[in-house]
C-alpha atoms as one frame of an Amber mdcrd trajectory, in Angstrom:
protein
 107.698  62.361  79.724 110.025  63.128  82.462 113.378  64.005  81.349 112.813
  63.893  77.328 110.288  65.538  75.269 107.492  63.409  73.554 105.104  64.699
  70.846 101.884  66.745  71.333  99.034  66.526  68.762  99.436  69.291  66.519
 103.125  69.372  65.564 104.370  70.109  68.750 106.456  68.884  71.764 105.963
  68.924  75.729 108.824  67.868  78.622 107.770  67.994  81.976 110.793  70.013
  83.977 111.658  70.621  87.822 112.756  73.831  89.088 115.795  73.349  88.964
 116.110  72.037  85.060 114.163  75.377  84.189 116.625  77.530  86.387 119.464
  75.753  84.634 117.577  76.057  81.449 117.235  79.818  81.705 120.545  80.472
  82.916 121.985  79.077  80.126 119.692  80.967  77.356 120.469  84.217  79.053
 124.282  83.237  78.777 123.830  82.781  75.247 121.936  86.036  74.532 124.625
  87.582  76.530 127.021  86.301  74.318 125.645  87.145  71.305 124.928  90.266
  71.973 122.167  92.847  71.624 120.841  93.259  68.068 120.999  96.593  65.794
 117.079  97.134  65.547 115.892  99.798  63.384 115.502 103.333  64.855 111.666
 104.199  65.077 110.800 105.528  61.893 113.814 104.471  60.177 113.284 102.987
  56.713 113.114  98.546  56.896 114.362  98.448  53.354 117.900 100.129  54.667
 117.820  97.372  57.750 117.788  95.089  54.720 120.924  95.860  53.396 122.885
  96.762  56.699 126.648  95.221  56.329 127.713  93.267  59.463 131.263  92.383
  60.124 133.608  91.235  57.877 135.997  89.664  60.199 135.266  86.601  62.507
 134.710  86.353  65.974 137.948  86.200  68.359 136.021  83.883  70.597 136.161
  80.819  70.225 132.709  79.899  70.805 131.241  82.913  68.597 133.972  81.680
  65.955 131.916  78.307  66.423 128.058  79.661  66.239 129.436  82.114  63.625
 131.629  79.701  61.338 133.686  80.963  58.370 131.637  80.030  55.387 134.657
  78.368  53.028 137.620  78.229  55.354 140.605  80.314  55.466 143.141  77.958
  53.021 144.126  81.281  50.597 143.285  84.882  50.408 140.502  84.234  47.442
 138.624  82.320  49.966 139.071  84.568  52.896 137.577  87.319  50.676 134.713
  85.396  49.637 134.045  84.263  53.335 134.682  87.894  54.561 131.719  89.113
  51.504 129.663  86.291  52.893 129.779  86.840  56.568 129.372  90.898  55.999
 125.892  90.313  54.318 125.169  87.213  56.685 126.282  87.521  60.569 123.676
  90.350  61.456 120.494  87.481  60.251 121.870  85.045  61.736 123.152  86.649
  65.213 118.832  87.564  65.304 118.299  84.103  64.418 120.143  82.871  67.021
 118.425  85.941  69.565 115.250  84.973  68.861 116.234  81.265  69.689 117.143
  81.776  72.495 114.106  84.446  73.591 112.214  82.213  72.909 113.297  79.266
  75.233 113.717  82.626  78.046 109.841  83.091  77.181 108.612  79.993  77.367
 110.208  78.819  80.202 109.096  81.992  81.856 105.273  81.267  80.717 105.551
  78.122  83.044 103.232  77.576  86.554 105.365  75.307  88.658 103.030  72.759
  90.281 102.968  71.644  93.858 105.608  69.223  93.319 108.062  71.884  91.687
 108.030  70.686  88.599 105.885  72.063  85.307 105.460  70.313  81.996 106.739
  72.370  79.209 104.285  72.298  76.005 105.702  73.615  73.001 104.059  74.769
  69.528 106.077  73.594  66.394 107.453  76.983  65.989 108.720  76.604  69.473
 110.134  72.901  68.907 112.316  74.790  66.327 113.494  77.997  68.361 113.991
  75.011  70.967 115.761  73.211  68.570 118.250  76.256  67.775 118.615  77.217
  70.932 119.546  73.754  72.465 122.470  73.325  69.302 123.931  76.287  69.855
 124.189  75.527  73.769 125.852  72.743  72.620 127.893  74.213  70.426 128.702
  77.179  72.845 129.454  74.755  75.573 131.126  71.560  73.722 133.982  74.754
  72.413 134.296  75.992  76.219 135.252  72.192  76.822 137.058  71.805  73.932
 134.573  68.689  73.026 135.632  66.371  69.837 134.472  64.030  68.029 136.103
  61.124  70.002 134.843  62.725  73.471 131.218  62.401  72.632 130.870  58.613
  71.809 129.540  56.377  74.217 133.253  55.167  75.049 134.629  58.922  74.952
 136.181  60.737  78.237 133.189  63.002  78.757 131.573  59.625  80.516 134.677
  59.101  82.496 135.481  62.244  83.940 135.749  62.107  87.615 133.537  63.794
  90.106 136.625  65.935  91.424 136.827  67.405  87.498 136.025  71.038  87.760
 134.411  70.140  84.469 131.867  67.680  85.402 129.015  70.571  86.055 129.181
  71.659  82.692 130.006  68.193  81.101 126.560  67.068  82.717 125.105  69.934
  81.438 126.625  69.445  77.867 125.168  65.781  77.417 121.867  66.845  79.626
 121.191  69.168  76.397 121.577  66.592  74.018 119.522  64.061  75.674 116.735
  67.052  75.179 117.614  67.936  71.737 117.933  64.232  70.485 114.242  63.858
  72.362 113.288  67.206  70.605 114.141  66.185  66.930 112.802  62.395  67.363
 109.401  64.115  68.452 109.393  65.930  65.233 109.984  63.269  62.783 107.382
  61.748  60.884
């Protein structure tokens, strides 16, 4: 089990961790809420039907890695479509930014539920609604991380540069980190298939 999850009876998923993989772990799933940002919640008292129909933004994300986690929904090529994507997003973002926040809780949560054993190390067990806030969460690290890098398609094959990089690359921390998370995520989804 060490370093990749395996299936639990029940539908779910455990990994045993050290202390330092949760650390990093958390870290990064705090990042990402940060990132996100906080959510509009509903005033006490306020009526849910209204929270319903609350318009988001119309316009996407300057950053480049909310642009990525927050994609336009049929491109930019002419104004027709940058309406429709602009309608889309305004009636979309705000579910899917609390999609994304309860990801990412979640991994916060569970990693925060953990005893760390003698050995500093803890084995993560996971329901299956876990395995898919895990499962979320751990793409859009990925996705976060692989924009920050500037990641494509020809870096992440087995011959591509992110394998090469050098020690000395200022990169390499986050590069290790960025293939680290798919190891767990490819685990994560394997565990999960029939």
């Amino acid at each position: 089990m060490a370093g990749h999850f395996e299936a639990t009876p029940g539908g779910g998923a455990a990994v045993a961790l050290d202390e330092v993989e949760i650390a990093i772990l958390r870290s990064l799933a705090v990042q990402l809420l940060e990132l996100i940002g906080p959510g509009d919640e509903p005033a006490e008292g306020a009526d849910p039907l209204a929270a319903l129909f609350a318009e988001g933004p119309s316009e996407p994300p300057t950053d480049p890695a909310l642009a990525r986690l927050f994609p336009e929904a049929y491109g930019d090529q002419d104004t027709e479509l940058r309406a429709a994507s602009a309608e889309f997003r305004r009636f979309t973002e705000n579910d899917l930014r609390a999609r994304k926040r309860t990801d990412a809780l979640a991994v916060v949560r569970t990693l925060d539920g953990l005893t760390v054993n003698g050995d500093g190390g803890a084995v993560l067990e996971l329901n299956g609604d876990e395995c898919r806030n895990w499962l979320g969460a751990l793409n859009d690290l990925r996705l976060t991380i692989g924009t920050r890098l500037e990641v494509s398609d020809e870096d992440e094959g087995e011959a591509g540069s992110l394998y090469r990089l050098p020690d000395s690359d200022p990169r390499k921390p986050m590069v290790m980190a960025y293939l680290w998370l798919g190891a767990l995520q490819e685990t994560l989804v394997e565990t999960l298939m029939p």
